[in-house]
PDB file of C-alpha atoms in Angstrom:
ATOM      1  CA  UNK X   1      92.177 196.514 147.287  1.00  0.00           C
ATOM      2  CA  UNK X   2      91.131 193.783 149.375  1.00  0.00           C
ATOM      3  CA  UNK X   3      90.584 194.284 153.084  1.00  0.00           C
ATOM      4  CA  UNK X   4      90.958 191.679 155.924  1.00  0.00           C
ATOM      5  CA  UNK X   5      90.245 193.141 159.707  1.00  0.00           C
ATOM      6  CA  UNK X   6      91.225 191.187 163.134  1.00  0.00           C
ATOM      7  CA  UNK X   7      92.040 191.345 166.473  1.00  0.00           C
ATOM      8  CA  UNK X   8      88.867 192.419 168.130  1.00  0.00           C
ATOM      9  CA  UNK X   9      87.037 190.444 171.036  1.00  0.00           C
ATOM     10  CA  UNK X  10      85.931 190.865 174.827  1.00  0.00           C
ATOM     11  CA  UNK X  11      87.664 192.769 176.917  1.00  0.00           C
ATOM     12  CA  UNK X  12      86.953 194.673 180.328  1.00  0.00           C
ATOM     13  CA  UNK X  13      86.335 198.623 180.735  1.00  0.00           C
ATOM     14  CA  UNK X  14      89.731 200.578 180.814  1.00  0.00           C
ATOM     15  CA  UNK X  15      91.499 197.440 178.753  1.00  0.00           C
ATOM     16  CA  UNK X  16      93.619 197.852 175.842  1.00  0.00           C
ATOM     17  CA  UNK X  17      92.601 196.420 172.109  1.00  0.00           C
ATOM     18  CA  UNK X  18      94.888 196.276 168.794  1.00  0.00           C
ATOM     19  CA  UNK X  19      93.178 195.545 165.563  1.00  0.00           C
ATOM     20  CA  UNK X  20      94.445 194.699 162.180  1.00  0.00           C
ATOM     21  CA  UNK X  21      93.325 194.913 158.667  1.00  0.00           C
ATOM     22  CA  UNK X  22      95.555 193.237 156.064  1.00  0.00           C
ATOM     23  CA  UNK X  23      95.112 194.601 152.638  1.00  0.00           C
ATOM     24  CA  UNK X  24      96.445 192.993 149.217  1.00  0.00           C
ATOM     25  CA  UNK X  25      96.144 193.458 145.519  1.00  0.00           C
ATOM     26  CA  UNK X  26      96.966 197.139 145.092  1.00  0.00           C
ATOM     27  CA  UNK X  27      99.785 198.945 146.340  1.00  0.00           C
ATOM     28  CA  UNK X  28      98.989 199.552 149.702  1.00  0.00           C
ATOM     29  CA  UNK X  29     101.278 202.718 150.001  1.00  0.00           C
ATOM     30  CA  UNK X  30      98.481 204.707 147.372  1.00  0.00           C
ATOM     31  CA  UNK X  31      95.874 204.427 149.540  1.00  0.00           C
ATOM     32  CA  UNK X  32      94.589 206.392 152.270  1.00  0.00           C
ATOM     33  CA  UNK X  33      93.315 203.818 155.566  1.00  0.00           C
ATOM     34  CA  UNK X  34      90.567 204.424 157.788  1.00  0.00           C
ATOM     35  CA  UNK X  35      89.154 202.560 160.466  1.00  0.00           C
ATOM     36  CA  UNK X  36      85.162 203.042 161.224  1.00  0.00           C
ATOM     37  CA  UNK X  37      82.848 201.610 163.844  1.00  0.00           C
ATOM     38  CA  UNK X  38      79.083 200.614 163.932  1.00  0.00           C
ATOM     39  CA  UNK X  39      77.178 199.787 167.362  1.00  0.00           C
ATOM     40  CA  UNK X  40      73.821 197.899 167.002  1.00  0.00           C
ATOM     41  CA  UNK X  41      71.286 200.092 165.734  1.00  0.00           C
ATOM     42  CA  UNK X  42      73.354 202.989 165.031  1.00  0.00           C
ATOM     43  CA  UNK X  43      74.762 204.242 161.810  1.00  0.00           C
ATOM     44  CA  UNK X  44      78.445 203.563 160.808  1.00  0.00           C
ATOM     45  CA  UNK X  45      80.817 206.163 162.016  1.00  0.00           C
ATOM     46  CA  UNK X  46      84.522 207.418 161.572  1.00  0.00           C
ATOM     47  CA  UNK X  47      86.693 206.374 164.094  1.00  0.00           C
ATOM     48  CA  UNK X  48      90.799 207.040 162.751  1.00  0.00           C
ATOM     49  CA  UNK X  49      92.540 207.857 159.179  1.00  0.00           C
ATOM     50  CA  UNK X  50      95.750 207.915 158.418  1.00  0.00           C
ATOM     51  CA  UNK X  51      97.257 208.713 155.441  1.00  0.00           C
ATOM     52  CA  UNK X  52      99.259 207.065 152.994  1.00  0.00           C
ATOM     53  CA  UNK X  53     102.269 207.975 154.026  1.00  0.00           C
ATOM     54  CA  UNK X  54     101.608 208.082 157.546  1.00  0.00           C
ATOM     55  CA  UNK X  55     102.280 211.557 157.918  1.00  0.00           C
ATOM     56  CA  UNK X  56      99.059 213.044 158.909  1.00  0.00           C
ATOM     57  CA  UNK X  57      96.302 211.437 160.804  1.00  0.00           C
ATOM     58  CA  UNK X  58      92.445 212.298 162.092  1.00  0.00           C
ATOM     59  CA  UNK X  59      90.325 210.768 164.895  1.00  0.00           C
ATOM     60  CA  UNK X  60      86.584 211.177 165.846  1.00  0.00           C
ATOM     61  CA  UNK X  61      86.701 213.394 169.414  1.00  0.00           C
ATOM     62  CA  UNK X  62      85.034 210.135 171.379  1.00  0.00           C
ATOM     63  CA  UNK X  63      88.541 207.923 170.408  1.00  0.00           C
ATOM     64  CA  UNK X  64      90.915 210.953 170.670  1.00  0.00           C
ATOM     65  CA  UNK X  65      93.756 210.596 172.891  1.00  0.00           C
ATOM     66  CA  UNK X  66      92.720 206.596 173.876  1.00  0.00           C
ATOM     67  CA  UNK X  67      93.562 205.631 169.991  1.00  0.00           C
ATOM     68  CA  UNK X  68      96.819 205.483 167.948  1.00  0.00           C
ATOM     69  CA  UNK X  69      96.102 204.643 164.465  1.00  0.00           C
ATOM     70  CA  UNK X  70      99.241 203.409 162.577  1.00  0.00           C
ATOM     71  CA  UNK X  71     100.600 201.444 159.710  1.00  0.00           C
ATOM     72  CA  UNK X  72     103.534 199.409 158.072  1.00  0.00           C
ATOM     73  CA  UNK X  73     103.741 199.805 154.306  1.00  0.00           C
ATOM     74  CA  UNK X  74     106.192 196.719 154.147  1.00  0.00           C
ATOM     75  CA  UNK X  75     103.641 194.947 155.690  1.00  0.00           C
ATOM     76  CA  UNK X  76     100.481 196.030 153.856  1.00  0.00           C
ATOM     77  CA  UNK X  77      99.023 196.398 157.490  1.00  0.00           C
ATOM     78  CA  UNK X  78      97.048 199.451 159.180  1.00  0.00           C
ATOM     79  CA  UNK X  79      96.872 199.323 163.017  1.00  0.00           C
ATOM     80  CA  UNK X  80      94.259 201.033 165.806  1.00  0.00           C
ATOM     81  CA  UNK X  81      95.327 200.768 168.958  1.00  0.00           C
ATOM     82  CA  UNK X  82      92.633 201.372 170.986  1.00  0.00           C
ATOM     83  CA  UNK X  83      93.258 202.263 175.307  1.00  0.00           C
ATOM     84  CA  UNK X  84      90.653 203.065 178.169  1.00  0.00           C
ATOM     85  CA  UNK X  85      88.451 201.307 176.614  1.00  0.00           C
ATOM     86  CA  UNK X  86      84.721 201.794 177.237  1.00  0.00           C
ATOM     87  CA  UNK X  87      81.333 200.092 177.339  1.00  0.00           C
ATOM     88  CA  UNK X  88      80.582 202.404 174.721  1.00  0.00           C
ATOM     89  CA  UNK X  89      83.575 201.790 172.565  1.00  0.00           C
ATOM     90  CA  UNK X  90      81.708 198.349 171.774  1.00  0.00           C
ATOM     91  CA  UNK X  91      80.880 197.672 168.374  1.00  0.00           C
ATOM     92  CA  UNK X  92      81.726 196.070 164.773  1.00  0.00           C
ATOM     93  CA  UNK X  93      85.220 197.530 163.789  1.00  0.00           C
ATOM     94  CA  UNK X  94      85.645 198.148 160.093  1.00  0.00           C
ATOM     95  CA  UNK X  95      88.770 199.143 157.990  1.00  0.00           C
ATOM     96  CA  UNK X  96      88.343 201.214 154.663  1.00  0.00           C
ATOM     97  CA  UNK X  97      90.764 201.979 151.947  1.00  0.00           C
ATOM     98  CA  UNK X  98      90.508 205.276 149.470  1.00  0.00           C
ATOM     99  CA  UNK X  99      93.498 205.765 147.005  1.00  0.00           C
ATOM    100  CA  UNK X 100      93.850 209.667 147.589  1.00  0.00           C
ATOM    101  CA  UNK X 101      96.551 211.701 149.437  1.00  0.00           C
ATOM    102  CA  UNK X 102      94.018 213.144 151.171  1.00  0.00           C
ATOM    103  CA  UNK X 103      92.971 212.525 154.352  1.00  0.00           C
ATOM    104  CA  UNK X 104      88.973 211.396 154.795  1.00  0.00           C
ATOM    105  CA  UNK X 105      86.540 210.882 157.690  1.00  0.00           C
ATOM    106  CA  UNK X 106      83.070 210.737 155.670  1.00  0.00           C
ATOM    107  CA  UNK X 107      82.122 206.895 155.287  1.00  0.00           C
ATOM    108  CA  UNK X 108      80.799 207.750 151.248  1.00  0.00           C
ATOM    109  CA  UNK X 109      84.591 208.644 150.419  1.00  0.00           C
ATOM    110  CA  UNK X 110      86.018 205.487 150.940  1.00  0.00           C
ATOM    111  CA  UNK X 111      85.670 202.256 148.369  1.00  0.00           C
ATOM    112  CA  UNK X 112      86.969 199.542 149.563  1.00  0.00           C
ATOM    113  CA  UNK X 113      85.843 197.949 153.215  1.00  0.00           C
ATOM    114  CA  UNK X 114      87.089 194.889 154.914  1.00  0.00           C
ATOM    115  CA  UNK X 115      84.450 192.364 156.370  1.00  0.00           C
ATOM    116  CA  UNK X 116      84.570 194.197 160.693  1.00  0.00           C
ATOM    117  CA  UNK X 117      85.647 192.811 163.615  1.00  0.00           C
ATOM    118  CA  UNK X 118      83.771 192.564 166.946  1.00  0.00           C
ATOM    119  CA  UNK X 119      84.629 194.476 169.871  1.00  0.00           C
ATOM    120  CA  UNK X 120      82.840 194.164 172.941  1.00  0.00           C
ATOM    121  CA  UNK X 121      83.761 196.070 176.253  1.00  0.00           C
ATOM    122  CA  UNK X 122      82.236 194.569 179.248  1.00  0.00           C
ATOM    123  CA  UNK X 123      81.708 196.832 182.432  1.00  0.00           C
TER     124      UNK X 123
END
């Protein structure tokens, strides 16, 4: 599956963010979607999975309860909507596909990645 990730950019501390990540060539609806982060210098982390169904979902404790990750099967399209946002928060947004009905946080399980978006919270 390929992976295509947008909507980040600048926005202020305690703004509001919504990124996308288009996928296409598999079924979508067989995978499991993630959504990881990296900050300069820092190692690539889990941020949100949902799974294929959108049943059951996981977040990291430093997004949980400022984060609602969703997605639309119809449109081949996972959403994190991301609230409060701060300084800390900034960083190179990636989206990640597995094709499992299990749900994933660890970055080795996934296979596919999208290219990241930027996100940058000023304070």
């Amino acid at each position: 599956v390929q992976l295509q990730a947008s909507g980040g950019g600048l926005v202020q501390a305690g703004g509001s963010l919504t990124l996308s990540c288009a996928a296409s060539g598999r079924t979508f609806s067989d995978y499991l979607m993630g959504w990881f982060r990296q900050a300069p210098g820092k190692e690539r982390e889990f941020v949100a999975a949902i799974s294929w169904s959108g049943g059951r979902t996981s977040y990291a404790g430093s997004v949980k309860g400022r984060s609602t990750i969703s997605r639309d099967n119809a449109k081949n399209t996972v959403y994190l909507q991301m609230n409060s946002l701060k300084p800390e928060d900034t960083a190179v947004y990636y989206c990640a596909a597995k094709r499992t009905s299990w749900i994933a946080t660890a970055t080795g399980a996934y296979d596919s990645w999208g290219q990241g978006t930027q996100v940058t919270v000023s304070s």
